[in-house]
Every structure is written in structure tokens, then in C-alpha cells.
PDB file of N, CA and C in Angstrom:
ATOM      1  N   GLY A   1      -0.074  -1.095  -0.014  1.00 78.00           N
ATOM      2  CA  GLY A   1       0.139  -0.418  -0.249  1.00 78.00           C
ATOM      3  C   GLY A   1       0.647   1.626  -0.020  1.00 78.00           C
ATOM      4  N   VAL A   2       1.211   1.760  -0.875  1.00 86.00           N
ATOM      5  CA  VAL A   2       1.433   3.600  -0.966  1.00 86.00           C
ATOM      6  C   VAL A   2       0.656   4.067  -0.587  1.00 86.00           C
ATOM      7  N   VAL A   3      -0.960   4.070  -0.668  1.00 87.00           N
ATOM      8  CA  VAL A   3      -1.841   5.061   0.094  1.00 87.00           C
ATOM      9  C   VAL A   3      -1.701   4.940   1.262  1.00 87.00           C
ATOM     10  N   ALA A   4      -2.451   4.104   1.773  1.00 89.00           N
ATOM     11  CA  ALA A   4      -1.872   3.881   3.565  1.00 89.00           C
ATOM     12  C   ALA A   4      -0.323   4.335   4.190  1.00 89.00           C
ATOM     13  N   THR A   5       0.525   3.772   3.187  1.00 92.00           N
ATOM     14  CA  THR A   5       2.218   4.739   3.444  1.00 92.00           C
ATOM     15  C   THR A   5       1.760   5.374   4.235  1.00 92.00           C
ATOM     16  N   GLU A   6       1.554   6.174   2.901  1.00 92.00           N
ATOM     17  CA  GLU A   6       1.933   7.346   3.039  1.00 92.00           C
ATOM     18  C   GLU A   6       0.830   8.960   3.816  1.00 92.00           C
ATOM     19  N   LEU A   7      -0.481   7.925   3.853  1.00 92.00           N
ATOM     20  CA  LEU A   7      -1.303   8.070   4.570  1.00 92.00           C
ATOM     21  C   LEU A   7      -0.914   7.882   6.159  1.00 92.00           C
ATOM     22  N   ALA A   8      -0.313   6.895   6.487  1.00 93.00           N
ATOM     23  CA  ALA A   8       0.578   6.215   7.567  1.00 93.00           C
ATOM     24  C   ALA A   8       1.703   7.375   8.100  1.00 93.00           C
ATOM     25  N   LYS A   9       2.465   8.010   7.238  1.00 93.00           N
ATOM     26  CA  LYS A   9       3.364   8.737   7.305  1.00 93.00           C
ATOM     27  C   LYS A   9       2.531  10.290   8.153  1.00 93.00           C
ATOM     28  N   VAL A  10       1.221  10.863   7.246  1.00 94.00           N
ATOM     29  CA  VAL A  10       0.728  12.054   7.968  1.00 94.00           C
ATOM     30  C   VAL A  10       0.164  11.801   8.765  1.00 94.00           C
ATOM     31  N   LEU A  11      -0.455  11.156   9.156  1.00 94.00           N
ATOM     32  CA  LEU A  11      -1.574  11.795  10.424  1.00 94.00           C
ATOM     33  C   LEU A  11      -0.028  11.342  11.160  1.00 94.00           C
ATOM     34  N   ALA A  12       0.949  10.084  11.271  1.00 94.00           N
ATOM     35  CA  ALA A  12       2.006  10.059  12.460  1.00 94.00           C
ATOM     36  C   ALA A  12       2.669  11.054  12.885  1.00 94.00           C
ATOM     37  N   SER A  13       2.891  12.175  11.606  1.00 94.00           N
ATOM     38  CA  SER A  13       3.630  13.203  11.532  1.00 94.00           C
ATOM     39  C   SER A  13       2.985  14.714  12.463  1.00 94.00           C
ATOM     40  N   LYS A  14       1.260  13.837  12.666  1.00 96.00           N
ATOM     41  CA  LYS A  14       0.392  14.685  13.445  1.00 96.00           C
ATOM     42  C   LYS A  14       0.269  14.370  14.783  1.00 96.00           C
ATOM     43  N   GLY A  15       1.035  13.117  15.250  1.00 95.00           N
ATOM     44  CA  GLY A  15       0.576  13.290  16.625  1.00 95.00           C
ATOM     45  C   GLY A  15       0.204  12.166  16.778  1.00 95.00           C
ATOM     46  N   HIS A  16      -0.580  11.141  16.353  1.00 95.00           N
ATOM     47  CA  HIS A  16      -1.221   9.902  15.741  1.00 95.00           C
ATOM     48  C   HIS A  16      -0.587   8.495  15.699  1.00 95.00           C
ATOM     49  N   LYS A  17      -1.145   8.056  16.547  1.00 95.00           N
ATOM     50  CA  LYS A  17       0.296   6.400  17.153  1.00 95.00           C
ATOM     51  C   LYS A  17      -0.464   5.190  15.361  1.00 95.00           C
ATOM     52  N   ILE A  18       0.489   5.000  14.918  1.00 95.00           N
ATOM     53  CA  ILE A  18      -0.469   3.906  13.476  1.00 95.00           C
ATOM     54  C   ILE A  18      -0.105   2.741  13.792  1.00 95.00           C
ATOM     55  N   HIS A  19      -0.833   1.664  13.793  1.00 95.00           N
ATOM     56  CA  HIS A  19      -0.669   0.008  13.210  1.00 95.00           C
ATOM     57  C   HIS A  19      -1.078  -0.454  12.403  1.00 95.00           C
ATOM     58  N   MET A  20      -0.006  -0.568  11.200  1.00 94.00           N
ATOM     59  CA  MET A  20       0.048  -1.026  10.086  1.00 94.00           C
ATOM     60  C   MET A  20       0.116  -2.605  10.644  1.00 94.00           C
ATOM     61  N   LEU A  21      -0.548  -3.263   9.591  1.00 93.00           N
ATOM     62  CA  LEU A  21      -0.640  -4.574   9.670  1.00 93.00           C
ATOM     63  C   LEU A  21      -0.490  -5.390   7.976  1.00 93.00           C
ATOM     64  N   SER A  22      -0.031  -6.518   7.817  1.00 91.00           N
ATOM     65  CA  SER A  22       0.402  -6.719   6.741  1.00 91.00           C
ATOM     66  C   SER A  22       0.640  -8.064   6.608  1.00 91.00           C
ATOM     67  N   TYR A  23       0.929  -8.751   5.467  1.00 89.00           N
ATOM     68  CA  TYR A  23       2.044  -9.798   5.304  1.00 89.00           C
ATOM     69  C   TYR A  23       3.380  -9.967   5.235  1.00 89.00           C
ATOM     70  N   ALA A  24       3.071  -8.679   4.859  1.00 90.00           N
ATOM     71  CA  ALA A  24       4.496  -7.861   4.322  1.00 90.00           C
ATOM     72  C   ALA A  24       4.562  -6.803   4.515  1.00 90.00           C
ATOM     73  N   LYS A  25       6.124  -6.061   5.646  1.00 90.00           N
ATOM     74  CA  LYS A  25       5.825  -4.792   5.234  1.00 90.00           C
ATOM     75  C   LYS A  25       6.321  -4.019   3.343  1.00 90.00           C
ATOM     76  N   PRO A  26       5.019  -2.691   3.928  1.00 89.00           N
ATOM     77  CA  PRO A  26       4.804  -1.960   2.370  1.00 89.00           C
ATOM     78  C   PRO A  26       6.249  -1.126   2.317  1.00 89.00           C
ATOM     79  N   ALA A  27       6.392  -1.076   1.140  1.00 87.00           N
ATOM     80  CA  ALA A  27       7.172  -0.575   0.117  1.00 87.00           C
ATOM     81  C   ALA A  27       7.955   0.833   0.472  1.00 87.00           C
ATOM     82  N   ARG A  28       7.178   1.355   0.987  1.00 86.00           N
ATOM     83  CA  ARG A  28       6.971   2.542   1.144  1.00 86.00           C
ATOM     84  C   ARG A  28       7.381   2.640   2.685  1.00 86.00           C
ATOM     85  N   LEU A  29       7.189   1.376   3.058  1.00 88.00           N
ATOM     86  CA  LEU A  29       7.498   1.926   4.748  1.00 88.00           C
ATOM     87  C   LEU A  29       9.023   2.041   5.399  1.00 88.00           C
ATOM     88  N   GLU A  30      10.139   2.533   4.684  1.00 80.00           N
ATOM     89  CA  GLU A  30      11.508   2.838   4.592  1.00 80.00           C
ATOM     90  C   GLU A  30      12.136   2.156   6.014  1.00 80.00           C
ATOM     91  N   THR A  31      11.433   2.868   6.294  1.00 76.00           N
ATOM     92  CA  THR A  31      11.805   3.516   8.203  1.00 76.00           C
ATOM     93  C   THR A  31      10.764   3.834   9.068  1.00 76.00           C
ATOM     94  N   LEU A  32      10.864   3.475  10.418  1.00 72.00           N
ATOM     95  CA  LEU A  32       9.938   3.352  10.750  1.00 72.00           C
ATOM     96  C   LEU A  32       9.718   5.006  11.790  1.00 72.00           C
ATOM     97  N   ASP A  33       8.785   5.880  11.634  1.00 78.00           N
ATOM     98  CA  ASP A  33       8.611   6.951  12.357  1.00 78.00           C
ATOM     99  C   ASP A  33       8.453   6.254  14.042  1.00 78.00           C
ATOM    100  N   SER A  34       8.448   7.636  15.139  1.00 87.00           N
ATOM    101  CA  SER A  34       8.519   7.064  15.944  1.00 87.00           C
ATOM    102  C   SER A  34       6.414   6.144  17.354  1.00 87.00           C
ATOM    103  N   ASN A  35       5.852   6.900  15.374  1.00 94.00           N
ATOM    104  CA  ASN A  35       4.205   6.539  15.914  1.00 94.00           C
ATOM    105  C   ASN A  35       3.644   5.840  14.845  1.00 94.00           C
ATOM    106  N   ILE A  36       4.766   5.162  13.856  1.00 94.00           N
ATOM    107  CA  ILE A  36       4.159   3.725  12.949  1.00 94.00           C
ATOM    108  C   ILE A  36       5.311   2.608  13.474  1.00 94.00           C
ATOM    109  N   PHE A  37       3.568   1.677  13.616  1.00 94.00           N
ATOM    110  CA  PHE A  37       4.162   0.504  13.977  1.00 94.00           C
ATOM    111  C   PHE A  37       3.627  -0.604  13.360  1.00 94.00           C
ATOM    112  N   TYR A  38       4.074  -1.619  12.593  1.00 93.00           N
ATOM    113  CA  TYR A  38       4.425  -2.448  11.768  1.00 93.00           C
ATOM    114  C   TYR A  38       4.221  -4.191  12.517  1.00 93.00           C
ATOM    115  N   HIS A  39       3.003  -4.441  12.408  1.00 93.00           N
ATOM    116  CA  HIS A  39       2.532  -5.506  12.702  1.00 93.00           C
ATOM    117  C   HIS A  39       2.805  -6.621  11.545  1.00 93.00           C
ATOM    118  N   GLU A  40       3.399  -7.787  11.689  1.00 93.00           N
ATOM    119  CA  GLU A  40       3.502  -8.371  10.367  1.00 93.00           C
ATOM    120  C   GLU A  40       2.539  -9.898  10.890  1.00 93.00           C
ATOM    121  N   VAL A  41       1.420 -10.131  10.249  1.00 93.00           N
ATOM    122  CA  VAL A  41       0.503 -11.393  10.102  1.00 93.00           C
ATOM    123  C   VAL A  41       0.994 -12.728   9.456  1.00 93.00           C
ATOM    124  N   ALA A  42       1.178 -13.095  10.390  1.00 88.00           N
ATOM    125  CA  ALA A  42       1.599 -14.698  10.432  1.00 88.00           C
ATOM    126  C   ALA A  42       0.081 -15.143  10.221  1.00 88.00           C
ATOM    127  N   ILE A  43       0.893 -16.664   8.602  1.00 86.00           N
ATOM    128  CA  ILE A  43       0.284 -16.973   8.467  1.00 86.00           C
ATOM    129  C   ILE A  43       0.330 -18.553   8.014  1.00 86.00           C
ATOM    130  N   ASN A  44      -0.262 -19.296   8.547  1.00 82.00           N
ATOM    131  CA  ASN A  44      -0.329 -20.657   8.879  1.00 82.00           C
ATOM    132  C   ASN A  44      -0.542 -21.208   7.708  1.00 82.00           C
ATOM    133  N   ALA A  45       0.188 -22.371   7.204  1.00 80.00           N
ATOM    134  CA  ALA A  45      -0.081 -22.865   6.217  1.00 80.00           C
ATOM    135  C   ALA A  45      -0.641 -24.511   6.749  1.00 80.00           C
ATOM    136  N   TYR A  46      -2.110 -24.499   6.459  1.00 79.00           N
ATOM    137  CA  TYR A  46      -2.360 -25.741   6.238  1.00 79.00           C
ATOM    138  C   TYR A  46      -2.621 -26.800   5.619  1.00 79.00           C
ATOM    139  N   PRO A  47      -2.432 -27.730   5.534  1.00 83.00           N
ATOM    140  CA  PRO A  47      -2.130 -29.182   4.060  1.00 83.00           C
ATOM    141  C   PRO A  47      -3.516 -29.036   3.459  1.00 83.00           C
ATOM    142  N   LEU A  48      -4.945 -29.106   4.330  1.00 83.00           N
ATOM    143  CA  LEU A  48      -6.069 -28.834   3.846  1.00 83.00           C
ATOM    144  C   LEU A  48      -6.626 -27.731   2.639  1.00 83.00           C
ATOM    145  N   PHE A  49      -6.359 -26.718   2.995  1.00 81.00           N
ATOM    146  CA  PHE A  49      -6.174 -25.574   2.289  1.00 81.00           C
ATOM    147  C   PHE A  49      -5.757 -25.062   1.208  1.00 81.00           C
ATOM    148  N   GLU A  50      -5.575 -25.202  -0.161  1.00 81.00           N
ATOM    149  CA  GLU A  50      -4.864 -24.747  -1.201  1.00 81.00           C
ATOM    150  C   GLU A  50      -4.077 -22.892  -1.154  1.00 81.00           C
ATOM    151  N   TYR A  51      -5.154 -22.244   0.179  1.00 79.00           N
ATOM    152  CA  TYR A  51      -4.691 -20.990  -0.171  1.00 79.00           C
ATOM    153  C   TYR A  51      -4.881 -21.051   1.364  1.00 79.00           C
ATOM    154  N   PRO A  52      -3.540 -20.621   2.205  1.00 81.00           N
ATOM    155  CA  PRO A  52      -3.679 -19.608   3.167  1.00 81.00           C
ATOM    156  C   PRO A  52      -4.750 -19.619   4.493  1.00 81.00           C
ATOM    157  N   PRO A  53      -5.428 -19.493   4.973  1.00 86.00           N
ATOM    158  CA  PRO A  53      -6.519 -18.865   5.674  1.00 86.00           C
ATOM    159  C   PRO A  53      -6.389 -17.308   5.828  1.00 86.00           C
ATOM    160  N   TYR A  54      -5.830 -15.882   5.070  1.00 91.00           N
ATOM    161  CA  TYR A  54      -4.572 -15.241   5.426  1.00 91.00           C
ATOM    162  C   TYR A  54      -6.202 -13.752   5.914  1.00 91.00           C
ATOM    163  N   ALA A  55      -7.742 -14.210   5.932  1.00 92.00           N
ATOM    164  CA  ALA A  55      -8.325 -13.455   5.955  1.00 92.00           C
ATOM    165  C   ALA A  55      -8.774 -13.604   8.325  1.00 92.00           C
ATOM    166  N   LEU A  56      -8.854 -14.575   8.237  1.00 92.00           N
ATOM    167  CA  LEU A  56      -8.596 -14.851   9.379  1.00 92.00           C
ATOM    168  C   LEU A  56      -7.426 -14.881  10.180  1.00 92.00           C
ATOM    169  N   ALA A  57      -6.539 -15.245   9.617  1.00 93.00           N
ATOM    170  CA  ALA A  57      -6.041 -14.484  10.789  1.00 93.00           C
ATOM    171  C   ALA A  57      -4.945 -12.982  11.026  1.00 93.00           C
ATOM    172  N   LEU A  58      -5.588 -12.309  10.235  1.00 96.00           N
ATOM    173  CA  LEU A  58      -5.609 -10.881   9.880  1.00 96.00           C
ATOM    174  C   LEU A  58      -6.515 -10.751  10.992  1.00 96.00           C
ATOM    175  N   ALA A  59      -7.545 -10.854  10.910  1.00 97.00           N
ATOM    176  CA  ALA A  59      -8.352 -10.525  12.099  1.00 97.00           C
ATOM    177  C   ALA A  59      -8.530 -11.016  14.016  1.00 97.00           C
ATOM    178  N   SER A  60      -7.786 -12.300  13.787  1.00 96.00           N
ATOM    179  CA  SER A  60      -7.423 -12.336  15.145  1.00 96.00           C
ATOM    180  C   SER A  60      -5.882 -11.355  15.341  1.00 96.00           C
ATOM    181  N   GLN A  61      -5.171 -11.114  14.337  1.00 96.00           N
ATOM    182  CA  GLN A  61      -4.281 -10.074  14.349  1.00 96.00           C
ATOM    183  C   GLN A  61      -4.862  -8.780  15.056  1.00 96.00           C
ATOM    184  N   MET A  62      -5.926  -7.928  14.195  1.00 97.00           N
ATOM    185  CA  MET A  62      -6.887  -7.196  14.253  1.00 97.00           C
ATOM    186  C   MET A  62      -6.955  -7.034  15.885  1.00 97.00           C
ATOM    187  N   VAL A  63      -8.189  -7.864  16.556  1.00 98.00           N
ATOM    188  CA  VAL A  63      -8.526  -8.431  17.734  1.00 98.00           C
ATOM    189  C   VAL A  63      -7.656  -7.934  19.418  1.00 98.00           C
ATOM    190  N   ASN A  64      -6.098  -8.938  18.761  1.00 97.00           N
ATOM    191  CA  ASN A  64      -5.195  -9.125  19.569  1.00 97.00           C
ATOM    192  C   ASN A  64      -5.006  -7.340  19.815  1.00 97.00           C
ATOM    193  N   LEU A  65      -4.192  -6.366  18.540  1.00 97.00           N
ATOM    194  CA  LEU A  65      -4.414  -4.843  18.892  1.00 97.00           C
ATOM    195  C   LEU A  65      -5.393  -4.143  18.924  1.00 97.00           C
ATOM    196  N   ILE A  66      -6.844  -4.215  18.748  1.00 97.00           N
ATOM    197  CA  ILE A  66      -7.775  -4.038  19.398  1.00 97.00           C
ATOM    198  C   ILE A  66      -7.603  -3.779  21.384  1.00 97.00           C
ATOM    199  N   GLU A  67      -7.164  -5.078  21.635  1.00 97.00           N
ATOM    200  CA  GLU A  67      -7.325  -5.078  23.020  1.00 97.00           C
ATOM    201  C   GLU A  67      -5.584  -4.960  23.673  1.00 97.00           C
ATOM    202  N   TYR A  68      -5.086  -4.741  23.054  1.00 97.00           N
ATOM    203  CA  TYR A  68      -3.353  -5.042  23.324  1.00 97.00           C
ATOM    204  C   TYR A  68      -2.844  -3.259  23.567  1.00 97.00           C
ATOM    205  N   GLU A  69      -3.179  -2.828  22.379  1.00 96.00           N
ATOM    206  CA  GLU A  69      -2.787  -1.600  22.190  1.00 96.00           C
ATOM    207  C   GLU A  69      -3.810   0.069  22.399  1.00 96.00           C
ATOM    208  N   ASN A  70      -4.903  -0.680  22.584  1.00 95.00           N
ATOM    209  CA  ASN A  70      -5.915  -0.321  23.055  1.00 95.00           C
ATOM    210  C   ASN A  70      -6.524   0.852  21.489  1.00 95.00           C
ATOM    211  N   LEU A  71      -6.677   0.494  20.237  1.00 96.00           N
ATOM    212  CA  LEU A  71      -7.270   0.914  19.219  1.00 96.00           C
ATOM    213  C   LEU A  71      -8.298   1.739  19.730  1.00 96.00           C
ATOM    214  N   ASP A  72      -8.252   3.272  18.644  1.00 94.00           N
ATOM    215  CA  ASP A  72     -10.198   3.943  18.982  1.00 94.00           C
ATOM    216  C   ASP A  72     -10.716   3.050  17.515  1.00 94.00           C
ATOM    217  N   LEU A  73      -9.944   2.556  16.909  1.00 96.00           N
ATOM    218  CA  LEU A  73     -10.466   2.637  15.427  1.00 96.00           C
ATOM    219  C   LEU A  73      -9.961   1.684  14.518  1.00 96.00           C
ATOM    220  N   LEU A  74     -10.345   0.571  13.320  1.00 97.00           N
ATOM    221  CA  LEU A  74      -9.909   0.290  12.515  1.00 97.00           C
ATOM    222  C   LEU A  74      -9.680   1.086  10.581  1.00 97.00           C
ATOM    223  N   HIS A  75      -9.175   1.423  10.333  1.00 96.00           N
ATOM    224  CA  HIS A  75      -8.813   2.067   8.716  1.00 96.00           C
ATOM    225  C   HIS A  75      -8.781   0.720   7.986  1.00 96.00           C
ATOM    226  N   VAL A  76      -8.922  -0.077   6.639  1.00 95.00           N
ATOM    227  CA  VAL A  76      -8.982  -0.765   6.485  1.00 95.00           C
ATOM    228  C   VAL A  76      -8.959  -0.432   4.576  1.00 95.00           C
ATOM    229  N   HIS A  77      -7.814  -0.986   3.765  1.00 89.00           N
ATOM    230  CA  HIS A  77      -8.024  -1.065   2.539  1.00 89.00           C
ATOM    231  C   HIS A  77      -7.847  -1.819   1.354  1.00 89.00           C
ATOM    232  N   TYR A  78      -8.950  -2.213   1.059  1.00 87.00           N
ATOM    233  CA  TYR A  78      -9.137  -3.141   0.145  1.00 87.00           C
ATOM    234  C   TYR A  78     -10.506  -3.737   0.777  1.00 87.00           C
ATOM    235  N   ALA A  79     -11.598  -3.963   0.218  1.00 87.00           N
ATOM    236  CA  ALA A  79     -12.790  -4.924   0.608  1.00 87.00           C
ATOM    237  C   ALA A  79     -12.154  -6.629   1.109  1.00 87.00           C
ATOM    238  N   LEU A  80     -11.526  -7.198   0.081  1.00 88.00           N
ATOM    239  CA  LEU A  80     -10.794  -8.205   0.342  1.00 88.00           C
ATOM    240  C   LEU A  80      -9.621  -8.536   0.507  1.00 88.00           C
ATOM    241  N   PRO A  81      -9.892  -8.887   1.610  1.00 90.00           N
ATOM    242  CA  PRO A  81     -10.363  -9.687   2.440  1.00 90.00           C
ATOM    243  C   PRO A  81     -10.000  -8.056   3.997  1.00 90.00           C
ATOM    244  N   HIS A  82      -9.639  -7.656   3.473  1.00 93.00           N
ATOM    245  CA  HIS A  82      -9.062  -6.365   4.397  1.00 93.00           C
ATOM    246  C   HIS A  82     -10.306  -6.039   5.393  1.00 93.00           C
ATOM    247  N   ALA A  83     -11.430  -6.053   4.207  1.00 95.00           N
ATOM    248  CA  ALA A  83     -12.484  -5.066   5.308  1.00 95.00           C
ATOM    249  C   ALA A  83     -13.717  -6.581   5.605  1.00 95.00           C
ATOM    250  N   THR A  84     -13.524  -7.409   5.160  1.00 96.00           N
ATOM    251  CA  THR A  84     -14.526  -8.786   6.145  1.00 96.00           C
ATOM    252  C   THR A  84     -13.669  -8.992   6.972  1.00 96.00           C
ATOM    253  N   SER A  85     -12.365  -8.872   7.289  1.00 97.00           N
ATOM    254  CA  SER A  85     -11.045  -9.187   8.061  1.00 97.00           C
ATOM    255  C   SER A  85     -11.581  -8.437   9.747  1.00 97.00           C
ATOM    256  N   ALA A  86     -11.611  -7.509   8.877  1.00 98.00           N
ATOM    257  CA  ALA A  86     -11.697  -5.653   9.749  1.00 98.00           C
ATOM    258  C   ALA A  86     -13.926  -6.650  11.095  1.00 98.00           C
ATOM    259  N   TYR A  87     -15.060  -6.469   9.666  1.00 98.00           N
ATOM    260  CA  TYR A  87     -16.131  -6.955  10.026  1.00 98.00           C
ATOM    261  C   TYR A  87     -15.978  -8.179  11.251  1.00 98.00           C
ATOM    262  N   LEU A  88     -15.204  -9.313  10.859  1.00 97.00           N
ATOM    263  CA  LEU A  88     -14.945 -10.348  11.986  1.00 97.00           C
ATOM    264  C   LEU A  88     -14.431  -9.596  13.187  1.00 97.00           C
ATOM    265  N   ALA A  89     -13.642  -9.093  13.310  1.00 98.00           N
ATOM    266  CA  ALA A  89     -12.420  -8.706  14.395  1.00 98.00           C
ATOM    267  C   ALA A  89     -13.658  -7.104  15.197  1.00 98.00           C
ATOM    268  N   LYS A  90     -14.882  -6.974  14.581  1.00 98.00           N
ATOM    269  CA  LYS A  90     -15.651  -6.081  15.309  1.00 98.00           C
ATOM    270  C   LYS A  90     -16.645  -7.032  16.248  1.00 98.00           C
ATOM    271  N   GLN A  91     -17.114  -7.410  15.147  1.00 98.00           N
ATOM    272  CA  GLN A  91     -18.329  -8.932  15.559  1.00 98.00           C
ATOM    273  C   GLN A  91     -17.183  -9.183  16.791  1.00 98.00           C
ATOM    274  N   ILE A  92     -15.910  -9.925  16.969  1.00 98.00           N
ATOM    275  CA  ILE A  92     -15.858 -10.855  18.217  1.00 98.00           C
ATOM    276  C   ILE A  92     -15.427  -9.699  18.997  1.00 98.00           C
ATOM    277  N   MET A  93     -14.910  -8.277  19.257  1.00 98.00           N
ATOM    278  CA  MET A  93     -14.752  -7.694  19.887  1.00 98.00           C
ATOM    279  C   MET A  93     -16.735  -6.758  20.866  1.00 98.00           C
ATOM    280  N   ALA A  94     -17.470  -6.954  19.791  1.00 98.00           N
ATOM    281  CA  ALA A  94     -18.759  -6.647  20.255  1.00 98.00           C
ATOM    282  C   ALA A  94     -19.224  -7.697  21.458  1.00 98.00           C
ATOM    283  N   GLU A  95     -18.997  -8.904  21.414  1.00 98.00           N
ATOM    284  CA  GLU A  95     -19.315  -9.998  21.677  1.00 98.00           C
ATOM    285  C   GLU A  95     -18.332  -9.561  23.590  1.00 98.00           C
ATOM    286  N   LYS A  96     -17.540  -9.225  23.940  1.00 97.00           N
ATOM    287  CA  LYS A  96     -16.735  -8.868  24.706  1.00 97.00           C
ATOM    288  C   LYS A  96     -17.380  -6.910  24.907  1.00 97.00           C
ATOM    289  N   GLY A  97     -18.100  -6.496  24.495  1.00 97.00           N
ATOM    290  CA  GLY A  97     -18.791  -5.021  24.760  1.00 97.00           C
ATOM    291  C   GLY A  97     -18.154  -3.627  24.159  1.00 97.00           C
ATOM    292  N   ILE A  98     -17.018  -4.195  23.606  1.00 97.00           N
ATOM    293  CA  ILE A  98     -16.269  -3.206  23.055  1.00 97.00           C
ATOM    294  C   ILE A  98     -16.657  -2.507  22.061  1.00 97.00           C
ATOM    295  N   HIS A  99     -16.946  -1.758  21.721  1.00 97.00           N
ATOM    296  CA  HIS A  99     -17.348  -1.414  20.789  1.00 97.00           C
ATOM    297  C   HIS A  99     -16.139  -0.868  19.532  1.00 97.00           C
ATOM    298  N   VAL A 100     -15.484  -0.836  18.487  1.00 97.00           N
ATOM    299  CA  VAL A 100     -15.048  -0.791  17.019  1.00 97.00           C
ATOM    300  C   VAL A 100     -15.205  -0.515  16.052  1.00 97.00           C
ATOM    301  N   PRO A 101     -14.911   1.172  15.656  1.00 98.00           N
ATOM    302  CA  PRO A 101     -15.656   1.523  14.158  1.00 98.00           C
ATOM    303  C   PRO A 101     -15.152   1.265  12.960  1.00 98.00           C
ATOM    304  N   VAL A 102     -15.232   1.390  11.693  1.00 98.00           N
ATOM    305  CA  VAL A 102     -14.197   0.160  10.877  1.00 98.00           C
ATOM    306  C   VAL A 102     -14.607   1.488   9.244  1.00 98.00           C
ATOM    307  N   VAL A 103     -13.828   2.139   9.111  1.00 96.00           N
ATOM    308  CA  VAL A 103     -13.805   2.363   8.293  1.00 96.00           C
ATOM    309  C   VAL A 103     -12.674   1.766   6.851  1.00 96.00           C
ATOM    310  N   THR A 104     -13.871   1.977   5.821  1.00 94.00           N
ATOM    311  CA  THR A 104     -12.766   1.101   4.613  1.00 94.00           C
ATOM    312  C   THR A 104     -12.551   2.111   3.642  1.00 94.00           C
ATOM    313  N   THR A 105     -11.750   2.397   3.347  1.00 91.00           N
ATOM    314  CA  THR A 105     -11.221   2.755   2.210  1.00 91.00           C
ATOM    315  C   THR A 105     -10.874   2.140   0.867  1.00 91.00           C
ATOM    316  N   LEU A 106     -12.286   2.286  -1.012  1.00 89.00           N
ATOM    317  CA  LEU A 106     -11.625   1.477  -1.661  1.00 89.00           C
ATOM    318  C   LEU A 106     -10.924   2.718  -2.369  1.00 89.00           C
ATOM    319  N   HIS A 107     -10.263   1.801  -3.220  1.00 80.00           N
ATOM    320  CA  HIS A 107      -9.264   2.616  -4.183  1.00 80.00           C
ATOM    321  C   HIS A 107      -7.789   1.652  -4.424  1.00 80.00           C
ATOM    322  N   GLY A 108      -7.482   1.859  -6.376  1.00 73.00           N
ATOM    323  CA  GLY A 108      -7.011   1.255  -6.200  1.00 73.00           C
ATOM    324  C   GLY A 108      -7.720   0.535  -7.522  1.00 73.00           C
ATOM    325  N   THR A 109      -6.580  -1.327  -7.347  1.00 69.00           N
ATOM    326  CA  THR A 109      -7.007  -2.431  -7.963  1.00 69.00           C
ATOM    327  C   THR A 109      -8.662  -3.204  -7.403  1.00 69.00           C
ATOM    328  N   ASP A 110      -9.201  -2.414  -6.138  1.00 66.00           N
ATOM    329  CA  ASP A 110     -10.403  -2.860  -5.868  1.00 66.00           C
ATOM    330  C   ASP A 110     -11.990  -2.519  -5.966  1.00 66.00           C
ATOM    331  N   ILE A 111     -11.236  -1.492  -7.311  1.00 69.00           N
ATOM    332  CA  ILE A 111     -12.653  -0.890  -7.560  1.00 69.00           C
ATOM    333  C   ILE A 111     -12.739  -1.039  -8.784  1.00 69.00           C
ATOM    334  N   THR A 112     -11.087  -0.785  -9.887  1.00 63.00           N
ATOM    335  CA  THR A 112     -11.747  -1.392 -11.171  1.00 63.00           C
ATOM    336  C   THR A 112     -11.631  -2.068 -11.522  1.00 63.00           C
TER     337      THR A 112
END
């Protein structure tokens, strides 16, 4: 994510703490600002599945960050799988009595 990385840099420069989640570090995230935290989503291989269940791993990581970093909201890019994962995380947190707003920004290849 070029857009996500540039947005993170601007928000971090204004004092916001930004947690970025992905299976790989974004190319434009050369160095981490003191307010930008990168979290790699570990994807376990399952012999039964042709493709690893990234959406579930991402949702699990989102729940962990919401709980341990007290995130105010989730801002996700790409409808699939990110918005789906955010919705799952939001529902899990709702079961625990925690409301987490979700913002989804669609741009680039997921809308063209």
C-alpha cells in the first residue's frame, strides 16, 4: 500500500499512533516513525487448504491489537480480505462489549 503508507506517515507526523498490519512490510515504509508500528500477520499453512486462511489470521491480529494497544478504530484498505477481517474483528470485540468503528477506503485495483 502506497496510499496507506503515505496516509500513515502524515497521521504519524501529526501525533497519531498508527499500527499497520500486513503479510509483508509495505515498500514505502522504509523506516519506522516513532508513531508508526508495523505488525506482520503470520499465515500458517494448512495442508487441507490450497491457500492459507489470511483473512482469519488478519482478523485475529486485529483483535489482539484492539485489546492490547487500545485502538480507537480500524481503517482498512481493500474490500477483500481487509474489510471482511475488520468486520470479523468488530463482531468479536462487540461480544466483549467493546465498540470498534471500522473505516474502509477503496482505491486502486479493488475498484477498477
